[in-house]
């Protein structure tokens, strides 16, 4: 199949999922065309079956906002025609589903029908999409897609609650290539980060308010009072600077390392003992799954889709949003006893296997095929 994938190419779960999906589909013999404004961050190798088409938005001084959707829908039209793309899979509703719908309409003028599969990722629904300024366009684009998927049952429920949806929503969970998270690195550089008696706690995110970064720092502060520990903060975002200041105020700056964005999170997770994800909302929590795949237990909030990923008392613990005391207590419980910690590490890895890429990608293939068949009958 020739599949066009539209996503945000930046650090962020939806772009990571779209990229990994495209790479796996190409390994399974499909021809993949990434259509976006930059090469996706985790897309390092462009093979024969994987192509990247850049969407450029010319700057024009008259415009206060440059019209990205317009440039994207025009590019989609051109690429579908040039490469005979059969299915467009758009990740993140805003503005991708909307731009794809416009492209579909334009192509129709030339008697080309390309079905659209829209995958909802979370913030496109819970934080941004449901804002009254966007809601009518988001509702319309979801209803006009030929197939819709959500990355968790919780996100499907939220979408049905917040929007007037006429389309069926299929839950296709996020996934992970377990083999990429094999932490038997011979060069796992733990010794560079901590002494043997120190535990390593990690948090990875794009450090926006929704991630509750002060909670991460406060949980770590409580842990380090009981157990020698270091905190690895990975990612960039508006909450980073306030977090660095909070570390200074608490007098723990020497125990916290801020890495910035990293393409090698598997190398950081390979020496981590515990992962913190106290988010206010999270449709899935891909970073928690990546941690678990590396054998790192997770202390998280019990919001959104996280309980579908992190299992209470097995792969980690879940607490109500903002309950720093409970999260700290659970973290210390896991970390203070080596036998308990090792059991949680084994469990975390086992739990991650439920989301292996080889189980999930065929679900997308089936949706593409079904959608194509349905469209052939209708046209
Ligand atoms: O939350 C982020 O930092 C990024 C955001 C995105 O759109 O890339 O993540 C959302 O999609 C991810 C992939 O499906 C999910 O794992 C995240 O839980 C979801 N974020 C939220 O719902 C806040």
mmCIF file of C-alpha atoms and ligand atoms in Angstrom:
data_model
loop_
_atom_site.group_PDB
_atom_site.id
_atom_site.type_symbol
_atom_site.label_atom_id
_atom_site.label_comp_id
_atom_site.label_asym_id
_atom_site.label_seq_id
_atom_site.Cartn_x
_atom_site.Cartn_y
_atom_site.Cartn_z
ATOM 1 C CA UNK A 1 0.000 0.000 0.000
ATOM 2 C CA UNK A 2 1.141 3.583 -0.570
ATOM 3 C CA UNK A 3 0.469 5.485 2.635
ATOM 4 C CA UNK A 4 0.848 9.206 3.330
ATOM 5 C CA UNK A 5 1.556 10.053 6.984
ATOM 6 C CA UNK A 6 0.983 13.558 8.346
ATOM 7 C CA UNK A 7 2.248 14.391 11.822
ATOM 8 C CA UNK A 8 4.015 16.972 13.966
ATOM 9 C CA UNK A 9 7.705 16.269 13.421
ATOM 10 C CA UNK A 10 8.772 17.605 16.837
ATOM 11 C CA UNK A 11 9.563 15.913 20.164
ATOM 12 C CA UNK A 12 6.171 14.758 21.396
ATOM 13 C CA UNK A 13 4.296 11.490 21.574
ATOM 14 C CA UNK A 14 2.154 11.876 18.480
ATOM 15 C CA UNK A 15 5.142 12.525 16.203
ATOM 16 C CA UNK A 16 7.078 9.640 17.737
ATOM 17 C CA UNK A 17 4.170 7.223 17.270
ATOM 18 C CA UNK A 18 3.587 8.358 13.660
ATOM 19 C CA UNK A 19 7.284 7.981 12.830
ATOM 20 C CA UNK A 20 7.656 4.541 14.405
ATOM 21 C CA UNK A 21 4.449 3.435 12.667
ATOM 22 C CA UNK A 22 5.720 4.603 9.277
ATOM 23 C CA UNK A 23 9.071 2.870 9.748
ATOM 24 C CA UNK A 24 7.433 -0.407 10.764
ATOM 25 C CA UNK A 25 4.941 -0.239 7.877
ATOM 26 C CA UNK A 26 7.834 0.261 5.476
ATOM 27 C CA UNK A 27 9.518 -2.859 6.890
ATOM 28 C CA UNK A 28 6.281 -4.682 6.190
ATOM 29 C CA UNK A 29 6.505 -3.736 2.511
ATOM 30 C CA UNK A 30 4.411 -0.553 2.336
ATOM 31 C CA UNK A 31 5.588 2.615 0.642
ATOM 32 C CA UNK A 32 5.534 5.453 3.172
ATOM 33 C CA UNK A 33 5.404 9.176 2.493
ATOM 34 C CA UNK A 34 5.864 11.498 5.482
ATOM 35 C CA UNK A 35 4.345 14.874 4.639
ATOM 36 C CA UNK A 36 5.174 17.520 7.220
ATOM 37 C CA UNK A 37 7.111 20.747 7.766
ATOM 38 C CA UNK A 38 10.335 19.138 8.996
ATOM 39 C CA UNK A 39 11.879 15.716 8.946
ATOM 40 C CA UNK A 40 10.415 13.929 12.013
ATOM 41 C CA UNK A 41 12.943 13.810 14.861
ATOM 42 C CA UNK A 42 13.134 10.048 15.095
ATOM 43 C CA UNK A 43 13.235 9.546 11.328
ATOM 44 C CA UNK A 44 16.939 9.064 10.804
ATOM 45 C CA UNK A 45 17.037 6.607 7.939
ATOM 46 C CA UNK A 46 15.224 7.240 4.714
ATOM 47 C CA UNK A 47 15.231 3.915 2.864
ATOM 48 C CA UNK A 48 13.754 3.100 -0.522
ATOM 49 C CA UNK A 49 10.326 2.675 0.995
ATOM 50 C CA UNK A 50 10.346 5.791 3.176
ATOM 51 C CA UNK A 51 10.092 9.289 1.748
ATOM 52 C CA UNK A 52 9.861 12.716 3.321
ATOM 53 C CA UNK A 53 8.104 15.629 1.614
ATOM 54 C CA UNK A 54 8.547 19.004 3.238
ATOM 55 C CA UNK A 55 5.630 21.387 3.546
ATOM 56 C CA UNK A 56 6.971 24.927 3.152
ATOM 57 C CA UNK A 57 4.959 27.942 4.113
ATOM 58 C CA UNK A 58 6.257 31.029 2.295
ATOM 59 C CA UNK A 59 6.504 34.035 4.602
ATOM 60 C CA UNK A 60 4.344 36.901 3.423
ATOM 61 C CA UNK A 61 4.405 40.124 5.465
ATOM 62 C CA UNK A 62 0.710 40.813 4.919
ATOM 63 C CA UNK A 63 -0.221 37.754 6.934
ATOM 64 C CA UNK A 64 -0.177 37.946 10.689
ATOM 65 C CA UNK A 65 -0.511 34.115 10.694
ATOM 66 C CA UNK A 66 1.031 32.157 7.826
ATOM 67 C CA UNK A 67 -1.576 29.707 6.400
ATOM 68 C CA UNK A 68 -0.005 26.303 7.176
ATOM 69 C CA UNK A 69 -3.229 24.315 6.577
ATOM 70 C CA UNK A 70 -3.447 25.741 3.074
ATOM 71 C CA UNK A 71 0.154 24.817 2.275
ATOM 72 C CA UNK A 72 -0.362 21.354 3.778
ATOM 73 C CA UNK A 73 -3.551 20.598 1.837
ATOM 74 C CA UNK A 74 -1.927 21.774 -1.408
ATOM 75 C CA UNK A 75 1.113 19.583 -0.708
ATOM 76 C CA UNK A 76 -1.156 16.616 0.054
ATOM 77 C CA UNK A 77 -2.931 17.064 -3.279
ATOM 78 C CA UNK A 78 0.382 17.209 -5.148
ATOM 79 C CA UNK A 79 1.905 14.232 -3.337
ATOM 80 C CA UNK A 80 -1.185 12.013 -3.700
ATOM 81 C CA UNK A 81 -1.169 12.693 -7.450
ATOM 82 C CA UNK A 82 2.594 12.338 -7.898
ATOM 83 C CA UNK A 83 3.029 9.152 -5.864
ATOM 84 C CA UNK A 84 -0.455 7.622 -6.244
ATOM 85 C CA UNK A 85 -0.844 7.593 -2.470
ATOM 86 C CA UNK A 86 -3.799 5.364 -1.571
ATOM 87 C CA UNK A 87 -4.466 6.286 2.075
ATOM 88 C CA UNK A 88 -3.733 9.404 4.136
ATOM 89 C CA UNK A 89 -3.126 8.740 7.825
ATOM 90 C CA UNK A 90 -3.186 11.986 9.796
ATOM 91 C CA UNK A 91 -1.935 12.104 13.368
ATOM 92 C CA UNK A 92 -3.362 14.821 15.621
ATOM 93 C CA UNK A 93 -6.668 16.321 14.499
ATOM 94 C CA UNK A 94 -5.579 19.966 14.494
ATOM 95 C CA UNK A 95 -5.094 21.045 11.746
ATOM 96 C CA UNK A 96 -4.157 17.804 9.994
ATOM 97 C CA UNK A 97 -7.610 16.198 9.710
ATOM 98 C CA UNK A 98 -9.022 19.498 8.492
ATOM 99 C CA UNK A 99 -6.261 19.967 5.864
ATOM 100 C CA UNK A 100 -6.643 16.359 4.712
ATOM 101 C CA UNK A 101 -10.380 16.832 4.246
ATOM 102 C CA UNK A 102 -9.725 19.870 2.023
ATOM 103 C CA UNK A 103 -7.166 17.867 0.027
ATOM 104 C CA UNK A 104 -9.657 15.035 -0.365
ATOM 105 C CA UNK A 105 -12.251 17.466 -1.739
ATOM 106 C CA UNK A 106 -9.764 18.992 -4.190
ATOM 107 C CA UNK A 107 -8.664 15.560 -5.420
ATOM 108 C CA UNK A 108 -12.283 14.600 -5.940
ATOM 109 C CA UNK A 109 -12.405 17.217 -8.716
ATOM 110 C CA UNK A 110 -9.906 15.025 -10.567
ATOM 111 C CA UNK A 111 -11.837 11.824 -9.786
ATOM 112 C CA UNK A 112 -9.265 10.695 -7.241
ATOM 113 C CA UNK A 113 -10.612 9.411 -3.926
ATOM 114 C CA UNK A 114 -8.117 9.036 -1.117
ATOM 115 C CA UNK A 115 -9.505 7.879 2.233
ATOM 116 C CA UNK A 116 -8.463 9.659 5.425
ATOM 117 C CA UNK A 117 -7.628 7.845 8.649
ATOM 118 C CA UNK A 118 -7.423 10.250 11.603
ATOM 119 C CA UNK A 119 -5.660 9.285 14.828
ATOM 120 C CA UNK A 120 -6.549 11.331 17.898
ATOM 121 C CA UNK A 121 -3.642 11.688 20.309
ATOM 122 C CA UNK A 122 -4.869 13.597 23.331
ATOM 123 C CA UNK A 123 -4.216 17.287 23.521
ATOM 124 C CA UNK A 124 -5.944 17.700 20.134
ATOM 125 C CA UNK A 125 -9.079 16.659 22.032
ATOM 126 C CA UNK A 126 -8.670 17.331 25.744
ATOM 127 C CA UNK A 127 -6.680 20.566 25.828
ATOM 128 C CA UNK A 128 -6.804 22.351 22.488
ATOM 129 C CA UNK A 129 -9.504 20.805 20.319
ATOM 130 C CA UNK A 130 -12.382 21.267 22.701
ATOM 131 C CA UNK A 131 -11.737 25.027 22.968
ATOM 132 C CA UNK A 132 -14.779 26.835 21.487
ATOM 133 C CA UNK A 133 -12.493 28.508 18.923
ATOM 134 C CA UNK A 134 -11.617 25.132 17.380
ATOM 135 C CA UNK A 135 -14.466 22.829 18.356
ATOM 136 C CA UNK A 136 -16.703 23.129 15.257
ATOM 137 C CA UNK A 137 -13.760 22.493 12.893
ATOM 138 C CA UNK A 138 -12.465 19.582 14.981
ATOM 139 C CA UNK A 139 -15.922 17.980 15.214
ATOM 140 C CA UNK A 140 -16.386 18.387 11.472
ATOM 141 C CA UNK A 141 -12.968 16.887 10.612
ATOM 142 C CA UNK A 142 -13.478 13.885 12.871
ATOM 143 C CA UNK A 143 -16.926 13.234 11.423
ATOM 144 C CA UNK A 144 -15.650 13.571 7.857
ATOM 145 C CA UNK A 145 -12.713 11.180 8.302
ATOM 146 C CA UNK A 146 -13.168 7.763 6.703
ATOM 147 C CA UNK A 147 -11.825 6.075 9.845
ATOM 148 C CA UNK A 148 -10.974 7.447 13.275
ATOM 149 C CA UNK A 149 -8.736 5.931 15.901
ATOM 150 C CA UNK A 150 -7.918 6.977 19.478
ATOM 151 C CA UNK A 151 -4.797 5.921 21.372
ATOM 152 C CA UNK A 152 -6.685 4.751 24.474
ATOM 153 C CA UNK A 153 -10.189 3.897 25.641
ATOM 154 C CA UNK A 154 -10.022 6.924 27.902
ATOM 155 C CA UNK A 155 -9.369 9.236 24.930
ATOM 156 C CA UNK A 156 -12.230 7.643 23.004
ATOM 157 C CA UNK A 157 -14.536 8.289 25.981
ATOM 158 C CA UNK A 158 -13.320 11.898 26.270
ATOM 159 C CA UNK A 159 -13.883 12.486 22.553
ATOM 160 C CA UNK A 160 -17.437 11.141 22.707
ATOM 161 C CA UNK A 161 -18.125 13.235 25.813
ATOM 162 C CA UNK A 162 -16.688 16.503 24.469
ATOM 163 C CA UNK A 163 -17.779 16.392 20.801
ATOM 164 C CA UNK A 164 -20.861 15.445 18.846
ATOM 165 C CA UNK A 165 -19.303 12.485 17.048
ATOM 166 C CA UNK A 166 -21.203 10.464 14.441
ATOM 167 C CA UNK A 167 -18.255 8.343 13.352
ATOM 168 C CA UNK A 168 -17.119 5.126 14.982
ATOM 169 C CA UNK A 169 -13.898 5.528 16.988
ATOM 170 C CA UNK A 170 -11.554 2.529 17.057
ATOM 171 C CA UNK A 171 -9.137 2.227 19.959
ATOM 172 C CA UNK A 172 -5.680 1.401 18.646
ATOM 173 C CA UNK A 173 -3.288 1.877 21.517
ATOM 174 C CA UNK A 174 0.159 3.383 21.251
ATOM 175 C CA UNK A 175 2.959 0.895 20.941
ATOM 176 C CA UNK A 176 6.654 0.360 21.316
ATOM 177 C CA UNK A 177 9.343 -1.603 19.565
ATOM 178 C CA UNK A 178 10.482 -3.629 22.585
ATOM 179 C CA UNK A 179 13.683 -4.685 20.830
ATOM 180 C CA UNK A 180 14.834 -1.029 20.752
ATOM 181 C CA UNK A 181 14.583 -0.874 24.544
ATOM 182 C CA UNK A 182 16.804 -3.785 25.340
ATOM 183 C CA UNK A 183 18.838 -2.359 28.213
ATOM 184 C CA UNK A 184 21.673 -4.832 28.046
ATOM 185 C CA UNK A 185 23.912 -2.016 26.852
ATOM 186 C CA UNK A 186 27.526 -2.848 27.350
ATOM 187 C CA UNK A 187 28.100 0.900 27.516
ATOM 188 C CA UNK A 188 25.225 1.884 29.822
ATOM 189 C CA UNK A 189 26.948 4.863 31.403
ATOM 190 C CA UNK A 190 25.414 4.741 34.849
ATOM 191 C CA UNK A 191 28.682 5.450 36.597
ATOM 192 C CA UNK A 192 28.875 8.856 34.891
ATOM 193 C CA UNK A 193 25.573 9.895 36.439
ATOM 194 C CA UNK A 194 25.526 8.481 39.948
ATOM 195 C CA UNK A 195 27.491 6.555 42.520
ATOM 196 C CA UNK A 196 26.655 2.880 43.156
ATOM 197 C CA UNK A 197 24.553 3.648 46.220
ATOM 198 C CA UNK A 198 22.468 6.350 44.482
ATOM 199 C CA UNK A 199 19.159 5.578 42.776
ATOM 200 C CA UNK A 200 18.417 7.273 39.444
ATOM 201 C CA UNK A 201 14.978 8.814 38.947
ATOM 202 C CA UNK A 202 13.952 10.038 35.479
ATOM 203 C CA UNK A 203 11.295 12.291 33.984
ATOM 204 C CA UNK A 204 10.884 12.862 30.238
ATOM 205 C CA UNK A 205 8.433 15.314 28.716
ATOM 206 C CA UNK A 206 8.087 18.527 26.758
ATOM 207 C CA UNK A 207 7.817 20.323 30.102
ATOM 208 C CA UNK A 208 4.509 22.083 29.680
ATOM 209 C CA UNK A 209 2.144 22.943 32.523
ATOM 210 C CA UNK A 210 0.085 19.779 31.929
ATOM 211 C CA UNK A 211 3.105 17.665 32.994
ATOM 212 C CA UNK A 212 3.101 19.185 36.517
ATOM 213 C CA UNK A 213 6.870 19.630 36.588
ATOM 214 C CA UNK A 214 6.890 21.134 40.148
ATOM 215 C CA UNK A 215 5.360 17.833 41.336
ATOM 216 C CA UNK A 216 8.251 15.941 39.707
ATOM 217 C CA UNK A 217 10.769 18.090 41.610
ATOM 218 C CA UNK A 218 8.868 17.877 44.908
ATOM 219 C CA UNK A 219 8.511 14.082 44.682
ATOM 220 C CA UNK A 220 12.238 13.819 44.011
ATOM 221 C CA UNK A 221 12.977 16.154 46.912
ATOM 222 C CA UNK A 222 11.049 13.842 49.264
ATOM 223 C CA UNK A 223 12.800 10.755 47.865
ATOM 224 C CA UNK A 224 16.314 12.150 48.221
ATOM 225 C CA UNK A 225 15.681 12.941 51.899
ATOM 226 C CA UNK A 226 15.276 9.179 52.530
ATOM 227 C CA UNK A 227 17.383 7.542 49.823
ATOM 228 C CA UNK A 228 20.556 8.770 48.062
ATOM 229 C CA UNK A 229 19.319 9.672 44.562
ATOM 230 C CA UNK A 230 19.782 11.712 41.387
ATOM 231 C CA UNK A 231 17.078 13.111 39.103
ATOM 232 C CA UNK A 232 17.406 13.130 35.298
ATOM 233 C CA UNK A 233 15.143 15.719 33.658
ATOM 234 C CA UNK A 234 14.890 15.148 29.907
ATOM 235 C CA UNK A 235 13.149 17.526 27.491
ATOM 236 C CA UNK A 236 12.604 21.195 26.803
ATOM 237 C CA UNK A 237 9.630 23.418 27.498
ATOM 238 C CA UNK A 238 8.348 26.492 29.302
ATOM 239 C CA UNK A 239 8.422 24.760 32.711
ATOM 240 C CA UNK A 240 12.119 23.965 32.586
ATOM 241 C CA UNK A 241 13.436 27.275 33.899
ATOM 242 C CA UNK A 242 10.997 27.506 36.826
ATOM 243 C CA UNK A 243 11.947 23.903 37.637
ATOM 244 C CA UNK A 244 15.654 24.792 37.736
ATOM 245 C CA UNK A 245 14.830 27.686 40.077
ATOM 246 C CA UNK A 246 12.768 25.381 42.318
ATOM 247 C CA UNK A 247 15.742 22.999 42.550
ATOM 248 C CA UNK A 248 17.933 25.923 43.640
ATOM 249 C CA UNK A 249 15.384 27.010 46.263
ATOM 250 C CA UNK A 250 15.203 23.471 47.627
ATOM 251 C CA UNK A 251 19.022 23.198 47.611
ATOM 252 C CA UNK A 252 19.038 20.103 45.405
ATOM 253 C CA UNK A 253 20.510 21.520 42.162
ATOM 254 C CA UNK A 254 23.613 19.324 42.493
ATOM 255 C CA UNK A 255 21.383 16.238 42.407
ATOM 256 C CA UNK A 256 19.343 17.185 39.330
ATOM 257 C CA UNK A 257 20.584 16.994 35.737
ATOM 258 C CA UNK A 258 18.661 18.847 32.998
ATOM 259 C CA UNK A 259 19.487 17.196 29.672
ATOM 260 C CA UNK A 260 17.322 19.136 27.189
ATOM 261 C CA UNK A 261 15.828 17.219 24.285
ATOM 262 C CA UNK A 262 17.379 13.871 23.542
ATOM 263 C CA UNK A 263 17.107 11.390 20.705
ATOM 264 C CA UNK A 264 18.670 8.736 22.900
ATOM 265 C CA UNK A 265 16.182 8.302 25.664
ATOM 266 C CA UNK A 266 16.796 4.536 25.645
ATOM 267 C CA UNK A 267 20.366 5.311 26.766
ATOM 268 C CA UNK A 268 19.084 7.419 29.656
ATOM 269 C CA UNK A 269 16.407 4.902 30.616
ATOM 270 C CA UNK A 270 18.966 2.074 30.620
ATOM 271 C CA UNK A 271 20.430 3.416 33.882
ATOM 272 C CA UNK A 272 17.166 4.621 35.448
ATOM 273 C CA UNK A 273 15.549 3.009 38.490
ATOM 274 C CA UNK A 274 12.223 4.856 38.540
ATOM 275 C CA UNK A 275 10.170 7.041 36.187
ATOM 276 C CA UNK A 276 7.908 9.911 37.313
ATOM 277 C CA UNK A 277 4.811 11.006 35.350
ATOM 278 C CA UNK A 278 2.502 13.052 37.623
ATOM 279 C CA UNK A 279 0.633 14.727 34.675
ATOM 280 C CA UNK A 280 -2.619 16.604 35.084
ATOM 281 C CA UNK A 281 -3.977 14.739 32.059
ATOM 282 C CA UNK A 282 -2.489 12.190 29.685
ATOM 283 C CA UNK A 283 -4.347 10.324 26.964
ATOM 284 C CA UNK A 284 -1.842 7.465 27.075
ATOM 285 C CA UNK A 285 1.597 8.340 28.452
ATOM 286 C CA UNK A 286 3.983 7.065 25.791
ATOM 287 C CA UNK A 287 7.000 8.121 27.851
ATOM 288 C CA UNK A 288 5.820 5.866 30.700
ATOM 289 C CA UNK A 289 5.549 2.966 28.253
ATOM 290 C CA UNK A 290 9.061 3.671 26.960
ATOM 291 C CA UNK A 291 10.319 3.621 30.547
ATOM 292 C CA UNK A 292 8.527 0.355 31.297
ATOM 293 C CA UNK A 293 9.943 -1.225 28.122
ATOM 294 C CA UNK A 294 13.381 -0.423 29.566
ATOM 295 C CA UNK A 295 12.431 -2.156 32.812
ATOM 296 C CA UNK A 296 11.810 1.075 34.728
ATOM 297 C CA UNK A 297 8.775 1.132 37.082
ATOM 298 C CA UNK A 298 6.482 4.164 36.944
ATOM 299 C CA UNK A 299 5.063 6.463 39.614
ATOM 300 C CA UNK A 300 2.220 8.321 37.923
ATOM 301 C CA UNK A 301 -1.062 10.077 38.365
ATOM 302 C CA UNK A 302 -4.190 8.003 37.750
ATOM 303 C CA UNK A 303 -5.614 10.274 35.093
ATOM 304 C CA UNK A 304 -6.792 9.712 31.487
ATOM 305 C CA UNK A 305 -5.291 6.693 29.752
ATOM 306 C CA UNK A 306 -2.390 6.179 32.193
ATOM 307 C CA UNK A 307 -4.213 3.399 34.136
ATOM 308 C CA UNK A 308 -4.480 1.478 30.845
ATOM 309 C CA UNK A 309 -0.667 1.505 30.658
ATOM 310 C CA UNK A 310 0.725 1.528 34.217
ATOM 311 C CA UNK A 311 -0.706 -1.203 36.457
ATOM 312 C CA UNK A 312 -1.199 -0.378 40.141
ATOM 313 C CA UNK A 313 1.127 -2.383 42.414
ATOM 314 C CA UNK A 314 2.618 -4.243 39.435
ATOM 315 C CA UNK A 315 4.507 -1.964 37.031
ATOM 316 C CA UNK A 316 4.367 0.945 39.476
ATOM 317 C CA UNK A 317 1.822 2.960 41.447
ATOM 318 C CA UNK A 318 -0.863 5.515 40.543
ATOM 319 C CA UNK A 319 -2.118 8.371 42.732
ATOM 320 C CA UNK A 320 -4.649 11.166 42.331
ATOM 321 C CA UNK A 321 -3.338 14.184 40.378
ATOM 322 C CA UNK A 322 -1.345 16.479 42.654
ATOM 323 C CA UNK A 323 -0.989 14.004 45.529
ATOM 324 C CA UNK A 324 2.765 14.481 45.854
ATOM 325 C CA UNK A 325 2.815 12.887 49.310
ATOM 326 C CA UNK A 326 1.306 9.615 48.092
ATOM 327 C CA UNK A 327 3.547 9.532 45.008
ATOM 328 C CA UNK A 328 6.635 10.140 47.172
ATOM 329 C CA UNK A 329 5.601 7.415 49.628
ATOM 330 C CA UNK A 330 5.089 4.926 46.769
ATOM 331 C CA UNK A 331 8.386 5.870 45.164
ATOM 332 C CA UNK A 332 10.282 5.343 48.433
ATOM 333 C CA UNK A 333 8.495 2.001 48.963
ATOM 334 C CA UNK A 334 9.772 0.754 45.573
ATOM 335 C CA UNK A 335 13.276 2.187 45.888
ATOM 336 C CA UNK A 336 14.214 1.356 49.457
ATOM 337 C CA UNK A 337 14.233 -2.430 49.080
ATOM 338 C CA UNK A 338 16.367 -3.991 46.345
ATOM 339 C CA UNK A 339 14.152 -7.112 46.103
ATOM 340 C CA UNK A 340 10.990 -5.030 45.678
ATOM 341 C CA UNK A 341 12.704 -2.753 43.141
ATOM 342 C CA UNK A 342 13.944 -5.683 41.068
ATOM 343 C CA UNK A 343 10.487 -7.275 41.040
ATOM 344 C CA UNK A 344 8.907 -3.996 39.847
ATOM 345 C CA UNK A 345 11.552 -3.720 37.128
ATOM 346 C CA UNK A 346 10.704 -7.209 35.842
ATOM 347 C CA UNK A 347 6.969 -6.464 36.018
ATOM 348 C CA UNK A 348 7.361 -3.140 34.175
ATOM 349 C CA UNK A 349 9.071 -4.879 31.270
ATOM 350 C CA UNK A 350 6.422 -7.579 31.234
ATOM 351 C CA UNK A 351 3.585 -5.041 31.218
ATOM 352 C CA UNK A 352 5.199 -3.142 28.300
ATOM 353 C CA UNK A 353 5.073 -6.294 26.166
ATOM 354 C CA UNK A 354 1.285 -5.877 25.871
ATOM 355 C CA UNK A 355 2.007 -2.867 23.660
ATOM 356 C CA UNK A 356 4.577 -4.384 21.342
ATOM 357 C CA UNK A 357 4.669 -2.845 17.868
ATOM 358 C CA UNK A 358 4.120 -6.220 16.198
ATOM 359 C CA UNK A 359 0.712 -6.563 17.832
ATOM 360 C CA UNK A 360 -0.490 -3.032 17.128
ATOM 361 C CA UNK A 361 0.697 -2.181 13.600
ATOM 362 C CA UNK A 362 -1.424 -4.971 11.970
ATOM 363 C CA UNK A 363 -4.458 -3.243 13.522
ATOM 364 C CA UNK A 364 -3.657 -0.093 11.529
ATOM 365 C CA UNK A 365 -3.081 -2.163 8.382
ATOM 366 C CA UNK A 366 -6.517 -3.742 8.826
ATOM 367 C CA UNK A 367 -8.095 -0.292 9.208
ATOM 368 C CA UNK A 368 -6.371 0.986 6.024
ATOM 369 C CA UNK A 369 -7.558 -2.066 4.090
ATOM 370 C CA UNK A 370 -11.117 -1.854 5.423
ATOM 371 C CA UNK A 371 -11.278 1.850 4.640
ATOM 372 C CA UNK A 372 -9.953 1.305 1.126
ATOM 373 C CA UNK A 373 -12.470 -1.490 0.490
ATOM 374 C CA UNK A 374 -15.328 0.627 1.836
ATOM 375 C CA UNK A 375 -14.312 3.569 -0.354
ATOM 376 C CA UNK A 376 -14.017 1.366 -3.458
ATOM 377 C CA UNK A 377 -17.594 0.127 -2.949
ATOM 378 C CA UNK A 378 -18.897 3.681 -2.436
ATOM 379 C CA UNK A 379 -17.070 5.089 -5.461
HETATM 380 O O1 LIG B 1 1.666 15.385 25.851
HETATM 381 C C1 LIG B 1 2.622 15.658 25.160
HETATM 382 O O2 LIG B 1 3.620 16.041 25.660
HETATM 383 C C2 LIG B 1 2.624 15.569 23.665
HETATM 384 C C3 LIG B 1 1.355 15.021 23.091
HETATM 385 C C4 LIG B 1 1.432 14.946 21.591
HETATM 386 O O3 LIG B 1 0.436 15.248 20.998
HETATM 387 O O4 LIG B 1 2.435 14.573 21.022
HETATM 388 O O5 LIG B 1 1.120 13.744 23.652
HETATM 389 C C5 LIG B 1 -0.151 13.177 23.490
HETATM 390 O O6 LIG B 1 -0.023 12.089 22.559
HETATM 391 C C6 LIG B 1 0.835 11.041 23.017
HETATM 392 C C7 LIG B 1 0.936 10.017 21.904
HETATM 393 O O7 LIG B 1 -0.294 9.473 21.565
HETATM 394 C C8 LIG B 1 0.290 10.445 24.313
HETATM 395 O O8 LIG B 1 1.143 9.413 24.770
HETATM 396 C C9 LIG B 1 0.205 11.551 25.382
HETATM 397 O O9 LIG B 1 -0.383 11.017 26.543
HETATM 398 C C10 LIG B 1 -0.641 12.702 24.860
HETATM 399 N N1 LIG B 1 -0.578 13.815 25.812
HETATM 400 C C11 LIG B 1 -1.629 14.239 26.530
HETATM 401 O O10 LIG B 1 -2.723 13.706 26.457
HETATM 402 C C12 LIG B 1 -1.367 15.361 27.457
#
